[in-house]
Structures are given as C-alpha cells and as structure tokens.
Coordinates of C-alpha atoms and ligand atoms in Angstrom, one line a residue:
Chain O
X1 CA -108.5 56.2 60.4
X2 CA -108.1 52.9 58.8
X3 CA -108.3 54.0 55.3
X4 CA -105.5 56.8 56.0
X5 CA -103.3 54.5 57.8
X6 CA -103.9 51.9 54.7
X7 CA -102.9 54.9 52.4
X8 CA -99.3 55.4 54.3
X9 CA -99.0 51.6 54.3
X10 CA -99.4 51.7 50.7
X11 CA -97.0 54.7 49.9
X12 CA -94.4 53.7 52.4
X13 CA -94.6 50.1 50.4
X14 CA -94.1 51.6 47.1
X15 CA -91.3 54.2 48.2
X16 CA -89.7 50.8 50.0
X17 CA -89.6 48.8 46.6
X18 CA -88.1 51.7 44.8
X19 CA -85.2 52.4 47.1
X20 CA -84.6 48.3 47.3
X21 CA -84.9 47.7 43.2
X22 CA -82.4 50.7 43.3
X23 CA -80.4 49.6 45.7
X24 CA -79.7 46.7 43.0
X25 CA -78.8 48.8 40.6
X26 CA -75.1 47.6 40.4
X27 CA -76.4 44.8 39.2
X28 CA -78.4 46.1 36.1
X29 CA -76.0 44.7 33.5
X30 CA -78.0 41.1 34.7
X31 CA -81.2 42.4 34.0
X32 CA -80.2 43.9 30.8
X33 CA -81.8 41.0 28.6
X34 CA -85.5 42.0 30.7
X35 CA -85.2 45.7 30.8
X36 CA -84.9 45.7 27.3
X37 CA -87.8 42.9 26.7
X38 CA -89.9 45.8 29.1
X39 CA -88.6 48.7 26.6
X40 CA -89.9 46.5 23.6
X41 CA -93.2 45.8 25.4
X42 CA -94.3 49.1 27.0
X43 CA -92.4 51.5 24.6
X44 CA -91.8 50.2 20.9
X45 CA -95.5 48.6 20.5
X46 CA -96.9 51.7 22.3
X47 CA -95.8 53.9 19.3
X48 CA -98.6 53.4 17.1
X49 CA -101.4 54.7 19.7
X50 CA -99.1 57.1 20.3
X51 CA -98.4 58.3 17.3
X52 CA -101.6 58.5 16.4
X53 CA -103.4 60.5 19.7
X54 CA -100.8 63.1 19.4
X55 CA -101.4 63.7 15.4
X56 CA -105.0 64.3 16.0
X57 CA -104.2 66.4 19.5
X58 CA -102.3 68.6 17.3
X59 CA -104.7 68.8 14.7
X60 CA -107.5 69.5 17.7
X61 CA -105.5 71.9 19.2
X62 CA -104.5 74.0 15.8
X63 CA -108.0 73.8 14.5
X64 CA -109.6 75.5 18.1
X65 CA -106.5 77.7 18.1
X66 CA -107.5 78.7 14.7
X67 CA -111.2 79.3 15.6
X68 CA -110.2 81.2 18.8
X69 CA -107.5 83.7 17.3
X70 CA -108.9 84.4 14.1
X71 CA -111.1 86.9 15.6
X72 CA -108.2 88.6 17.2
X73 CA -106.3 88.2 14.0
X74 CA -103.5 86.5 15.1
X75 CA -103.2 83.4 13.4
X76 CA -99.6 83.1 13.1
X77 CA -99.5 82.6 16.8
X78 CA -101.3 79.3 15.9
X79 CA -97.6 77.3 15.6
X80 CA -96.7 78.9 18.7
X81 CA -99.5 78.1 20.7
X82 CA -99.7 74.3 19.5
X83 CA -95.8 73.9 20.1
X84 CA -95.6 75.5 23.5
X85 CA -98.9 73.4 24.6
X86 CA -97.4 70.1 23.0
X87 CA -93.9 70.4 24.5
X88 CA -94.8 71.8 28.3
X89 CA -98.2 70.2 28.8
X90 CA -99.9 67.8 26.4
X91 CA -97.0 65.7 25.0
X92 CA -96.0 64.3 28.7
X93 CA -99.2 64.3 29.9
X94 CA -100.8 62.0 27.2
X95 CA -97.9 60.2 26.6
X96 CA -98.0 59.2 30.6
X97 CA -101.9 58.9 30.8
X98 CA -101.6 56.1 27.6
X99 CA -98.9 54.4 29.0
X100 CA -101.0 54.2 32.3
X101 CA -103.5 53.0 30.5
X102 CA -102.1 50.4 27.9
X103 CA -98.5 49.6 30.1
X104 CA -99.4 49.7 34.1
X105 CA -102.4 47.6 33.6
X106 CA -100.7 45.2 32.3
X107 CA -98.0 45.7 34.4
X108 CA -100.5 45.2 36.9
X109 CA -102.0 42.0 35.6
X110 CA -98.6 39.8 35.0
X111 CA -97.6 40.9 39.0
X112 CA -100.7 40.1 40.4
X113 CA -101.1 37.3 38.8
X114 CA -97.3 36.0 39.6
X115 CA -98.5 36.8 43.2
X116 CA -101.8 35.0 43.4
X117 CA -100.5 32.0 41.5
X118 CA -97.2 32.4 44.2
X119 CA -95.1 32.6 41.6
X120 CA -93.3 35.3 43.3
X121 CA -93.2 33.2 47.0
X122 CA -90.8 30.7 44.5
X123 CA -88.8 33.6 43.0
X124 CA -88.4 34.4 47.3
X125 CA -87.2 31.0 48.3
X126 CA -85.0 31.0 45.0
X127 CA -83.4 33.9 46.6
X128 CA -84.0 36.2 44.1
X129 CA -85.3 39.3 44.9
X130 CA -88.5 39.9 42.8
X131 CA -87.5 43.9 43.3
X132 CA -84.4 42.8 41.0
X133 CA -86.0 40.4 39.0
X134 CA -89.7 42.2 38.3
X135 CA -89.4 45.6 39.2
X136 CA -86.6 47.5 38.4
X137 CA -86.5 46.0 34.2
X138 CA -89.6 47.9 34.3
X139 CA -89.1 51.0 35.8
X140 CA -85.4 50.9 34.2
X141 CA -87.4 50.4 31.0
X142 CA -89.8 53.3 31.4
X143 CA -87.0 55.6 32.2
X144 CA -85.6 54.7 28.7
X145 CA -88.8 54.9 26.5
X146 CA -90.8 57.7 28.4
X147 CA -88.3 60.6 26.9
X148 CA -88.7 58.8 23.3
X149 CA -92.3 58.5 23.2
X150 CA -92.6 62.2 24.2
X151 CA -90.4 63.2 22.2
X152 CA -91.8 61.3 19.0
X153 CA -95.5 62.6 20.2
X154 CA -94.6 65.7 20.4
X155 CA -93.2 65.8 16.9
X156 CA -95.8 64.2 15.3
X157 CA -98.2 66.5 17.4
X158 CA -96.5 69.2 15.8
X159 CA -97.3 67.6 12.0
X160 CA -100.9 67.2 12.9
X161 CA -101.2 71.2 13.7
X162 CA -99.3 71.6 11.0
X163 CA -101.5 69.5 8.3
X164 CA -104.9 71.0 9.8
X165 CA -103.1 74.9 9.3
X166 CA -102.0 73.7 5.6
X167 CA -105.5 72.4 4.4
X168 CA -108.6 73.7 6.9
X169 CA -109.4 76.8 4.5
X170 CA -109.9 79.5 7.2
X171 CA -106.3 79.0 8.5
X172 CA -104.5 78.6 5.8
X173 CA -101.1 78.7 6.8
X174 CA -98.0 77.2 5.0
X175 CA -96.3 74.3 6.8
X176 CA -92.7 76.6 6.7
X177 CA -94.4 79.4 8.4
X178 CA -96.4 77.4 10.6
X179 CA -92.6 75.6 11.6
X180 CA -91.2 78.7 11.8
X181 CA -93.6 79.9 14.5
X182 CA -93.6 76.5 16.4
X183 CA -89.9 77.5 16.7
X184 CA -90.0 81.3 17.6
X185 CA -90.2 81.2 21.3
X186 CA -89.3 77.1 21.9
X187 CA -86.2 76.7 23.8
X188 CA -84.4 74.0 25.0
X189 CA -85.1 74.1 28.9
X190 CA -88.7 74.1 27.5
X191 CA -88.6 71.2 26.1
X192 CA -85.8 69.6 28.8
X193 CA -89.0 70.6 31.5
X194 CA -91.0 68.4 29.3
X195 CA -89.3 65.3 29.6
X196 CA -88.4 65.7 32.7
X197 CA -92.0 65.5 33.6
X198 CA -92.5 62.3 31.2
X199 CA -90.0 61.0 33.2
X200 CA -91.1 61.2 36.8
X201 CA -94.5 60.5 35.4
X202 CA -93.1 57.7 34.0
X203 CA -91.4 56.4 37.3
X204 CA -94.4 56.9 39.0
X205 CA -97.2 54.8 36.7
X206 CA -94.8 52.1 36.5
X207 CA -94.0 52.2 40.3
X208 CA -97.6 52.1 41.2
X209 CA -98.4 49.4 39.2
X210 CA -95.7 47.2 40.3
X211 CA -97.1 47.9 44.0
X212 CA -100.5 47.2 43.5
X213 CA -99.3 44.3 41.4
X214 CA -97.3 42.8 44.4
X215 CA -99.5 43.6 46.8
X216 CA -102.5 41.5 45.5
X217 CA -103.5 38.7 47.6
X218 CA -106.4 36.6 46.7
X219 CA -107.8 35.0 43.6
X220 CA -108.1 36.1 39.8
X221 CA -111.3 38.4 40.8
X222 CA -108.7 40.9 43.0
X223 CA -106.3 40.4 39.9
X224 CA -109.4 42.7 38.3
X225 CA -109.3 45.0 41.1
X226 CA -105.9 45.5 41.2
X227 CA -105.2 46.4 37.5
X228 CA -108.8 48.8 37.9
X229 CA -106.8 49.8 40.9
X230 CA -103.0 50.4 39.1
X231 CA -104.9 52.7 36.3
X232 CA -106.6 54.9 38.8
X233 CA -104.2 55.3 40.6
X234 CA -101.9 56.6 37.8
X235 CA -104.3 58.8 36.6
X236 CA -104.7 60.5 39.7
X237 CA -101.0 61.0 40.3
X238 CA -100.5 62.2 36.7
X239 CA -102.5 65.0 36.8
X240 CA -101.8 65.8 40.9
X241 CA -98.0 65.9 39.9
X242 CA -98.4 67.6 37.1
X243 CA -99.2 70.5 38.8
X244 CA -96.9 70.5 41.4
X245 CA -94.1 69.3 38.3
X246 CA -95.2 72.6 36.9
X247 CA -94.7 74.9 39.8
X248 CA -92.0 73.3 41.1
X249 CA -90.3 74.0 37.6
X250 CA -91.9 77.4 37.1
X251 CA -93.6 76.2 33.3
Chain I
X1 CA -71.8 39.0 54.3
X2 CA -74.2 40.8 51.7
X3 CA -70.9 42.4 50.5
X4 CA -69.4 39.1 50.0
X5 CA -72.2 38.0 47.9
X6 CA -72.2 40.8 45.7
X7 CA -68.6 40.6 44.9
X8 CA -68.7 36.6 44.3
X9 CA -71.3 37.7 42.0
X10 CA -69.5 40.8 40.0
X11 CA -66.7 38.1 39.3
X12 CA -66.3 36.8 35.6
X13 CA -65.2 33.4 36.2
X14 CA -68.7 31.9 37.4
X15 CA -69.1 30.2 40.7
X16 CA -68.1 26.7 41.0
X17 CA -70.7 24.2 40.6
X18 CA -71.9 23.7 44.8
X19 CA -72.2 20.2 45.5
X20 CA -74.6 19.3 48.2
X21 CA -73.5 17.5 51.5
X22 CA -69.6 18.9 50.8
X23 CA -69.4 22.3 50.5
X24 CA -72.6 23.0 52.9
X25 CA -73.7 21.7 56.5
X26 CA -76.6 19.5 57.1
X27 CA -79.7 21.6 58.1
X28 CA -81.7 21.1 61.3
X29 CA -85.1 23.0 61.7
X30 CA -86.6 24.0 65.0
X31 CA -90.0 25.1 65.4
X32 CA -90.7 26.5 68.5
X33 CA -94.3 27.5 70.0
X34 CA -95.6 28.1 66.6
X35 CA -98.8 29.9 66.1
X36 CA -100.7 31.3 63.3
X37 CA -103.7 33.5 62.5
X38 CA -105.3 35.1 59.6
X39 CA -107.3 37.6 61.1
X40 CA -109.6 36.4 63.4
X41 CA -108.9 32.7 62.1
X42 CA -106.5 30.2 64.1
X43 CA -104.8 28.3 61.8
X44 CA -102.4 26.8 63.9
X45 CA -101.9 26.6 67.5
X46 CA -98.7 26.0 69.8
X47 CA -96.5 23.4 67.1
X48 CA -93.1 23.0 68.7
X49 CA -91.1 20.6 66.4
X50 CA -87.5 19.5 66.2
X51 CA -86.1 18.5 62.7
X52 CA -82.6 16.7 62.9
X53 CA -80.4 17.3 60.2
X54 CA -80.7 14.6 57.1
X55 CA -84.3 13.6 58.9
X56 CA -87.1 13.2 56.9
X57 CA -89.7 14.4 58.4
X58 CA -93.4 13.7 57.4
X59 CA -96.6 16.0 58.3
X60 CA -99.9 14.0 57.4
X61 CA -103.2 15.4 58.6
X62 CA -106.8 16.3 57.2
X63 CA -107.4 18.8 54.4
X64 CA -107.5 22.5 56.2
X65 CA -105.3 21.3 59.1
X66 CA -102.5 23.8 58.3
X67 CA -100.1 21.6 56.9
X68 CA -99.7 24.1 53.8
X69 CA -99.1 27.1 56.4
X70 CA -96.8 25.5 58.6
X71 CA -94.3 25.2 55.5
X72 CA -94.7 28.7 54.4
X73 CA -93.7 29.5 57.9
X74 CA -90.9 27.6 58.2
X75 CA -89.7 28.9 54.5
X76 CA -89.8 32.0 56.0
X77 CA -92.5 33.3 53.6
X78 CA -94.8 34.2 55.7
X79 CA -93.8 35.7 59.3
X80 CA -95.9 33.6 62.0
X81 CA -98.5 35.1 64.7
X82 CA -96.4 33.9 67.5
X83 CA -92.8 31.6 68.0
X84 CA -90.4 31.1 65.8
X85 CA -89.0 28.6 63.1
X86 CA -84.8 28.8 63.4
X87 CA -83.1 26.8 60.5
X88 CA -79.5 26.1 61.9
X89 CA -79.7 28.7 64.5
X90 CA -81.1 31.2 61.5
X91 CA -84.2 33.0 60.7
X92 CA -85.4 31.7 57.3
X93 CA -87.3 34.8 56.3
X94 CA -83.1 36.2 56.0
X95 CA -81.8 36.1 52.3
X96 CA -78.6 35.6 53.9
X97 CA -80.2 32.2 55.5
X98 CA -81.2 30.9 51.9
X99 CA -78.5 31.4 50.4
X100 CA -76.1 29.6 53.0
X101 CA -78.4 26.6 53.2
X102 CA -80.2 26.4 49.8
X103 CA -84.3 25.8 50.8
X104 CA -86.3 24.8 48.5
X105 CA -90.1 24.5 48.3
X106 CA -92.0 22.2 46.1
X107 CA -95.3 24.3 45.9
X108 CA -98.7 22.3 46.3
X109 CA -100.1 23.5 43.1
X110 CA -96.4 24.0 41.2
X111 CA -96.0 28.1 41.1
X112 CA -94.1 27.3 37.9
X113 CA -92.9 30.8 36.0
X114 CA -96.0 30.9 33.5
X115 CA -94.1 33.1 31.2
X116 CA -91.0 30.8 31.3
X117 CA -90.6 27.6 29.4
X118 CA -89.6 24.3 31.4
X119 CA -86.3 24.5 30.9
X120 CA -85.9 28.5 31.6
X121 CA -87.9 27.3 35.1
X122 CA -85.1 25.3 35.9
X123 CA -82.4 27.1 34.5
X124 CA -83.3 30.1 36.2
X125 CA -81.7 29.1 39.5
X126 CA -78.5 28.6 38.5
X127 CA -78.1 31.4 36.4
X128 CA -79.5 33.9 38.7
X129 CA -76.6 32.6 41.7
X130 CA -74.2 32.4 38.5
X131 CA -73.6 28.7 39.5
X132 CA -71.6 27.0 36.8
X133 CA -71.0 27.5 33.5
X134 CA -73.9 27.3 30.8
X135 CA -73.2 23.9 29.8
X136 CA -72.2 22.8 33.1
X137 CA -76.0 24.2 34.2
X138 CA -77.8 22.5 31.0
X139 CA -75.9 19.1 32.2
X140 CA -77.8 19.8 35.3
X141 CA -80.8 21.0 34.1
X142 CA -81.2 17.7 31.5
X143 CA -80.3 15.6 34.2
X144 CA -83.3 16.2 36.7
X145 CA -85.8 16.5 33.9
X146 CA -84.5 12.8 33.0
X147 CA -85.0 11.7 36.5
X148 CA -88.7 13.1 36.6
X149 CA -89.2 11.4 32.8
X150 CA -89.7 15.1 31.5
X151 CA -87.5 15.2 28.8
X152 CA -89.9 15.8 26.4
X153 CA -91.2 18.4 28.1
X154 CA -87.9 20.5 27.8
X155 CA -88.8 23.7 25.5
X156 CA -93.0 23.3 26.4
X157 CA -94.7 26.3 28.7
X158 CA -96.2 25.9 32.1
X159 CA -99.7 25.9 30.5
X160 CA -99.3 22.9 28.3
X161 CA -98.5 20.6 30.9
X162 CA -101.1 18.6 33.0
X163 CA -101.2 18.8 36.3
X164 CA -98.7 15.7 37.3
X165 CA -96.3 17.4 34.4
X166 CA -96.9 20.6 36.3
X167 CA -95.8 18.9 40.3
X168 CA -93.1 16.7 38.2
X169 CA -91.6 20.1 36.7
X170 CA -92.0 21.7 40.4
X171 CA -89.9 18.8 41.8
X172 CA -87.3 19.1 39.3
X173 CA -86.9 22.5 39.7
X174 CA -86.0 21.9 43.3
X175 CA -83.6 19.5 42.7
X176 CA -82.0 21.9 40.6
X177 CA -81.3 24.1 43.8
X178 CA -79.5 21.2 45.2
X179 CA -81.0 22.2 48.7
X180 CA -79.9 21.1 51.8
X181 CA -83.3 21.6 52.8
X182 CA -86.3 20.1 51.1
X183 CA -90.0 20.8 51.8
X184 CA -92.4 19.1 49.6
X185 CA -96.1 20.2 49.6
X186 CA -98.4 16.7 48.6
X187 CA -95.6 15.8 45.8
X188 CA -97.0 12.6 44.9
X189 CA -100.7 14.3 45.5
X190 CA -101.3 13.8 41.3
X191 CA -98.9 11.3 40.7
X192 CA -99.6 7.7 39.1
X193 CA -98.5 5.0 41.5
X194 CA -94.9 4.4 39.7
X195 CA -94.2 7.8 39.4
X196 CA -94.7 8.2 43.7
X197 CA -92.8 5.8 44.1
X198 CA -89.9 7.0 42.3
X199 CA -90.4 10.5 44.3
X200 CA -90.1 8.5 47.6
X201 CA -87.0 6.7 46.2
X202 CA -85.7 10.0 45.1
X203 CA -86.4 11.9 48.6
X204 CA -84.8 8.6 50.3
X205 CA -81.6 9.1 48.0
X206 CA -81.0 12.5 48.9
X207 CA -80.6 12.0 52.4
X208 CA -78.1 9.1 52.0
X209 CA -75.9 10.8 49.7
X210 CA -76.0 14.1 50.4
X211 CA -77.7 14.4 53.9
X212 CA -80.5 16.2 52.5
X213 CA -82.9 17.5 55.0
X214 CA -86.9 16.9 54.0
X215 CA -89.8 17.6 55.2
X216 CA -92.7 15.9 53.1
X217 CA -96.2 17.2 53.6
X218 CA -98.3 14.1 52.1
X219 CA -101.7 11.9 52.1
X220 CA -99.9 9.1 50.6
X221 CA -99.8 6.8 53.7
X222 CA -97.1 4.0 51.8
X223 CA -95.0 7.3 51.2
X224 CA -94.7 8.4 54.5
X225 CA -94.8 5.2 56.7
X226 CA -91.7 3.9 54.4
X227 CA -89.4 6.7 53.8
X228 CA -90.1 8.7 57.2
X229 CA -87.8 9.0 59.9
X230 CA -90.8 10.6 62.0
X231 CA -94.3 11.2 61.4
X232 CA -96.4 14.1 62.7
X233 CA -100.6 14.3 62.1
X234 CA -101.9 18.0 62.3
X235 CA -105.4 18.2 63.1
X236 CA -107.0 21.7 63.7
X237 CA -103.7 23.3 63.8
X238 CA -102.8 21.2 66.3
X239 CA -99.9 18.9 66.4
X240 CA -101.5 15.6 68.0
X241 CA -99.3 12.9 67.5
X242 CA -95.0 13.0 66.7
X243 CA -93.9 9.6 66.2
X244 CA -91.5 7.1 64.4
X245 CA -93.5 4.8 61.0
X246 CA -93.4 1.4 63.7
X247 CA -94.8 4.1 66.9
X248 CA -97.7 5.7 64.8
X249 CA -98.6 1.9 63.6
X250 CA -99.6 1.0 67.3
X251 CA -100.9 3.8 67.8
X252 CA -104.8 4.0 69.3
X253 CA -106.1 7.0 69.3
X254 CA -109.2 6.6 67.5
X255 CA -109.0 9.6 65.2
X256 CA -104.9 8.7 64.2
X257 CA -106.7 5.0 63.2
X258 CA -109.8 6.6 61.1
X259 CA -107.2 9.0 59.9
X260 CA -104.9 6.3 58.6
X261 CA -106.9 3.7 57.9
X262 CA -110.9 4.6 56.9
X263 CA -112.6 2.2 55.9
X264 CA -116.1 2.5 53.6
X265 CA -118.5 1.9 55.6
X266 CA -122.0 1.5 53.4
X267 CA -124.2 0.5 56.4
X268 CA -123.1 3.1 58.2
X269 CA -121.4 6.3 56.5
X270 CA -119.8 9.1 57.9
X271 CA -121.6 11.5 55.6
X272 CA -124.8 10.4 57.5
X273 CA -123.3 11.3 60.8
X274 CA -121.8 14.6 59.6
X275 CA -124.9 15.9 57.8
X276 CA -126.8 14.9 61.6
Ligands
ATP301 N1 -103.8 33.2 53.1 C1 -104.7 32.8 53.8 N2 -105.6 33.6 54.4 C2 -106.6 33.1 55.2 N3 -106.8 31.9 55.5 C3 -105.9 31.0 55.0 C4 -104.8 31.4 54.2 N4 -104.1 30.3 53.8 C5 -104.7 29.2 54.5 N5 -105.8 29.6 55.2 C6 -106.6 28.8 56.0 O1 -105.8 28.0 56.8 C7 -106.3 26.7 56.9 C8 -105.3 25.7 56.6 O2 -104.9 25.8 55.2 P1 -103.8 24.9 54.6 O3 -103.7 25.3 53.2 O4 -102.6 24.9 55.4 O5 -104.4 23.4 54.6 P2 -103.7 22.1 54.3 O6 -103.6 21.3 55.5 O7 -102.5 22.3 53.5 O8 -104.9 21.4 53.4 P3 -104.8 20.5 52.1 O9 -104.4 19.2 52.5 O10 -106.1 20.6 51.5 O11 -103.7 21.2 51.2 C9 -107.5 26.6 56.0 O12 -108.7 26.7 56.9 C10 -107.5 27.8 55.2 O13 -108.7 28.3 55.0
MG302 MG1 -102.1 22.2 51.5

C-alpha cells in the first residue's frame, strides 16, 4: 500500500513539474542561453555514440536479414526490411535508450547533487523557480535534439545495412539497389511516427530524471541511487510506451 | 499580482535598481507555536517568537538544537509540523512573499552554484529579477565582493575557494539581494577574528541605513551580545530563554551560564561526567 501510494506521489510530482516548467514557457527567450548549453551537452556530444550504435545496428540487422531471407530468395527485401525497422522501431528506440543512458544520468547527478548540497533551497529563496531555471532548458533541449539524433541514426543506420549488403559476399547487393529498396515502401507518416516517438520518449527520460534528481534528499550515497534510479526508470518507460506509442499510432 | 510580475518582467527597459529601506517596508517576522518533526524525531517544540522590523535578532544554542531548522522554516523552505511563521502578515513559502520583501538566506555550509563562477553566483540575482542594467549590476556585484575582500576571487569556481572564501562568497551573495530580511546561518562560524568583526559591523550597518531586518544564528558570543537587539538560546528545540545582551548577562540559569561561559575544567571534565 505504501509502495503504490509512493508510485502516485512520484508520478503526480513529475506530471506537476512539467505543467509548472511549462507554464513558464513565455518566458523561454530567458532560458535561451541554457536550453541551448543542454542541446550542446545531451545532443551534439551524443552524436558520436550515436552514430556509431546505429552503423553497426544496421549492419546487424542487414547481415541477419540476409541470413534469414536468402533461403526464401528474397534478398532485395533486405533494404526494405532494415529501413522500415530503423525508421518505425530501432532508430527511436536506441536513440532514447542512449540518451537515457549517457543524458538522464547525468541529468540525474547535477539535480541531485544541487539538491543535497541545497543548491536548489538558494535558487528558492532567490525566487527563481528551479522548474524555470533547471527543468524546462532540459526538456526544451531534448525536444530540439531527440528528432536530430533520430534522424541522423537512422541515416547512418541505413549506410551500415547498406555497407554489410555491398561487401558480405552472400548478399551482395549494390548500394543503389539496396537505396532503392530502402525507399520502396518508406513514406513520410512513417517516418513522422518515428519521431514522434523520439520525441515523447524524449520528454519522458528527461522528465524522469529531473524528478528523481529533485526529489533526492540525503547525502552523495542517494546521489548514486538516484541516477541508478533515473536510468531504470527510463528504460522501463521506453519500452512500456513504445508499445502503447505503437498502437496508439497503428505502426 | 503574478500577472504584474510577468509583465514588469516582458518589458525592455530593465527594472530600476530597488533600493532597500525606500522602495520596500521594513519586515517583521512572527513565529507562532512552532513545531517540527522529521518522522518520528522532534526537532523543535512550541517556539513562539516575535521579530520587530529592523531587529536583529540572535538564536545561540548547542549543536543539534534546531537552530538550522527553525530558519528553513521561517524561509519558508520547509513547511513546519505545526504553527506558522507570517513575514508581514505573509506566508514565506509564497513566491509572491519573496519577491515583495526580498529574504535572503546565508546557508551554513554556503549552497554556492558549483557550476557557476563567483561572480555568475552573484550576478545571477539581479539578472534573473532583471534588476538594473548590466553595468549598473557589475557596479553592484564588485561592490559587495570589495566589502567581503573577495575581489580576487571574482572569475574563480565554488570549488577553489576554502571554506571562509566559500561563507564570505555566501554573504556577498546575499547582499546582492538587498533583502529586507536577512537570516544568517553561523556567518562568522569559519571566519578569522577581523573578518567577524567586519560581518557584525556589516549586519549592524544594514539596519541603520536601510532598516534591514536580521536574524543571525551564531556561536560567536562577542557577535551576538554586541550587535543583538534580543537574544534567544534553543536547547532541545526548545526556546528557553528570549532576552535583551544586558538581560541574558544576569541571567542564572545554570545551563544559559555553562552555555555562555564554559570554562576548562582539567580536574573535573565534562567528558568524564558524560561518558558516566
Ligand atoms: N532533513 C532532516 N531530516 C532529519 N533530521 C534532521 C534534518 N535536518 C535536521 N535534522 C535534525 O534536527 C536536529 C537539529 O538540526 P539543526 O541542523 O537545526 O541543528 P543546529 O542547531 O543548526 O546545529 P549546528 O549548530 O551544529 O548547526 C538534529 O538533531 C538533526 O539531526
Ligand atoms: Mg546549523
């Protein structure tokens, strides 16, 4: 009974910060100078772990593809296959799951340890709301780079497929024909779907880690917790929304 | 009143500089039937206090009496067990309360923005409440790092400071505020002796120009028994004695005398009698 009424307390706190940090919304052209210090932290230096997990998730997915169809015969829906799972599944998903991974935790850290060290008690009797002032640069931030980072995965996804169908010797299929059945059945609301899912996915890591962050009280061993806390979290809502993302947007 | 804000805010020209004690009303502080628990702890019990406006008001007392508690309650950062803390009539848990009366709160260990530098610390009060222009906010800025001797300090981080840096920094940054009400938590606790005294001359200052309201939380005994209006000693939570500097001199309750004067006693010491 405790634990579920500890769960609601938790929820109803994090869907309380949102509405306030977007409540203060009008005043975003203040924050501009953070949110954009946020983009550059949890979006710019994420690209290079980025790039490289979706290169090789391409080149994983072509190669089983490969494996799988070339019994049937039917390689050439290879390109298909790894742009359809890049664009509706895999590109949001990983995107999200790395930026839980390498952004909410620290995310997680800096707030918990603003909050343990009462940092955030002097932002309070400064009068500035730490929802203005911590939270909504960063989930303004991941609003902006979520769609980019996708979008840039799933690109480069696309080359690794693309490099494993030129060179593995059993595929064998030219990069123009592999592009040209990437592109066959993609459509734009597929790949709209997508980012709309990196988006709320987005919106959520970054909202639960600023929660957990806040709502640390204690010393620098809880600071641990917390973050362990933030990534879990994440995690779990990533691949619980996704499916729910999914149905709700019928693929 | 949040409306009002908002729009003084949205407007290019930037606020005019406030000055203290003119364009804001000296700040009383009632307590009333305070009480405080964490969990099944009592921290505090029953504290009724009246602060006048441009009073200040010193809280001595043992280590773990409460003293830190009862000023996070009456900041309004922490929502108390039981009574109530009214600044002017207001709650001080209400933005709308801070930002008529300006209270600031010199933090016992600092809580200076690690990720900020000294400067950005203090800036960051002014800029946020779009309170002058930039230069007219560096002018104040530079001036209270001069007063607390920091100007070498200007463009350093939180973490290259010592600890008396670190309180001197905390101070300064509440000054910046220009509060009508100051609480200090122990802000002479790692000071040299020339440096506490120029804290207590500072504290004294506000209050006769700009009817500052402070309340000092302290060990330093010269502090309080020269600058104080009143004097309160919390022990256990407990509020046991409220009196003027000359008052709490006579006093003769044997704890307020150990408490104020202990003496080392090698034939006899009190580590003997509190291990027995
Ligand atoms: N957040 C908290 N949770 C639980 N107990 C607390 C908390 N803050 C303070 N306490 C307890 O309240 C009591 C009073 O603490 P407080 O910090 O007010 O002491 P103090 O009078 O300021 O002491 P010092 O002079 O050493 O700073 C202590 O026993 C402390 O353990
Ligand atoms: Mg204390």
């Amino acid at each position: 009974m405790n634990r579920i009424s500890t769960i609601f307390d938790w929820l109803g706190g994090a869907v309380v910060m949102a509405f306030r940090a977007f409540r203060m919304l009008p005043e975003a052209p203040r924050i501009m100078k953070r949110t954009i210090e946020q983009a550059l932290h949890g979006g710019y230096l994420s690209l290079p772990i980025v790039s490289i997990l979706s290169f090789f998730i391409g080149a994983v997915l072509a190669l089983q593809a490969g494996y799988a169809l070339q019994d049937f015969g039917a390689k050439q829906l290879i390109g298909t296959l790894v742009g359809e799972a890049l664009v509706r599944e895999l590109g949001p998903v990983f995107v999200a799951i790395l930026v839980a991974g390498r952004v909410a935790s620290a995310v997680t850290a800096e707030l918990a340890s603003m909050r343990v060290y009462q940092e955030v008690d002097a932002l309070v009797t400064m009068n500035i709301p730490p929802e203005r002032f911590l939270v909504l640069p960063r989930l303004l931030a991941a609003l902006c780079y979520m769609p980019v980072l996708t979008m840039i995965g799933i690109i480069i996804g696309w080359i690794g497929g693309a490099v494993v169908c030129n060179y593995v010797d059993f595929i064998g299929i030219a990069p123009a024909e592999y592009f040209q059945s990437v592109k066959q059945y993609l459509t734009t609301t597929k790949l709209l779907h997508g980012l709309i899912k990196a988006e709320i996915f987005g919106f959520v890591v970054i909202l639960i880690a600023c929660n957990t962050g806040l709502r640390t009280r204690g010393g620098p061993r809880e600071i641990g917790f917390a973050v362990t806390d933030s990534v879990v979290y994440s995690l779990m809502a990533i691949l619980s929304l996704d499916f729910f993302i999914t149905k709700a947007l019928g693929g | 009143m949040k409306k009002h804000i908002q729009k003084e805010r949205f407007q290019s020209e930037p606020r005019q500089p406030a000055t203290i004690g003119q364009t804001r009303t000296p700040v009383g502080v009632e307590v009333r039937n305070l009480g405080k628990k964490y969990g099944a702890q009592t921290v505090l019990t029953d504290i009724s206090l009246k602060i006048e406006p441009g009073e200040i008001f010193t809280i001595m007392g043992p280590s773990g009496s409460g003293k830190s508690v009862l000023l996070r309650q009456i900041a309004g950062l922490e929502a108390p067990t039981s009574g109530a803390v009214a600044i002017n009539g207001h709650n001080p848990a209400d933005p709308d309360t801070r930002d008529r009366f300006a209270i600031a709160l010199v933090f016992q260990a600092g809580a200076l923005f690690n990720s900020l530098s000294v400067y950005d610390n203090l800036a960051l009060y002014p800029l946020e409440h779009r309170i002058g222009t930039r230069a007219q906010i560096r002018d104040r800025v530079m001036r209270a790092l001069k007063i607390l001797s920091l100007e070498g300090a200007v463009n350093k981080n939180p973490s290259e400071l010592s600890g008396g840096m670190k309180k001197r920094v905390a101070i300064a940054r509440a000054l910046v505020m220009e509060p009508q009400l100051l609480l200090y938590d122990e802000p002479t606790s790692e000071l040299d002796p020339v440096m506490s005294a120029t804290i207590g001359e500072i504290i004294a200052t506000l209050k006769q120009e700009y009817q500052v309201t402070s309340i000092v939380v302290s060990h330093d005994r010269d502090l309080a028994l020269t600058i104080s209006n009143r004097v309160a000693i919390l022990m256990r939570g407990k509020l046991l004695s409220l009196s003027d500097p000359a008052g709490l001199r006579r006093d003769t309750t044997p704890e307020i005398i150990d408490f104020l004067n202990p003496k080392i006693d090698l034939r006899n010491p009190r580590y003997k009698n509190m291990a027995a």
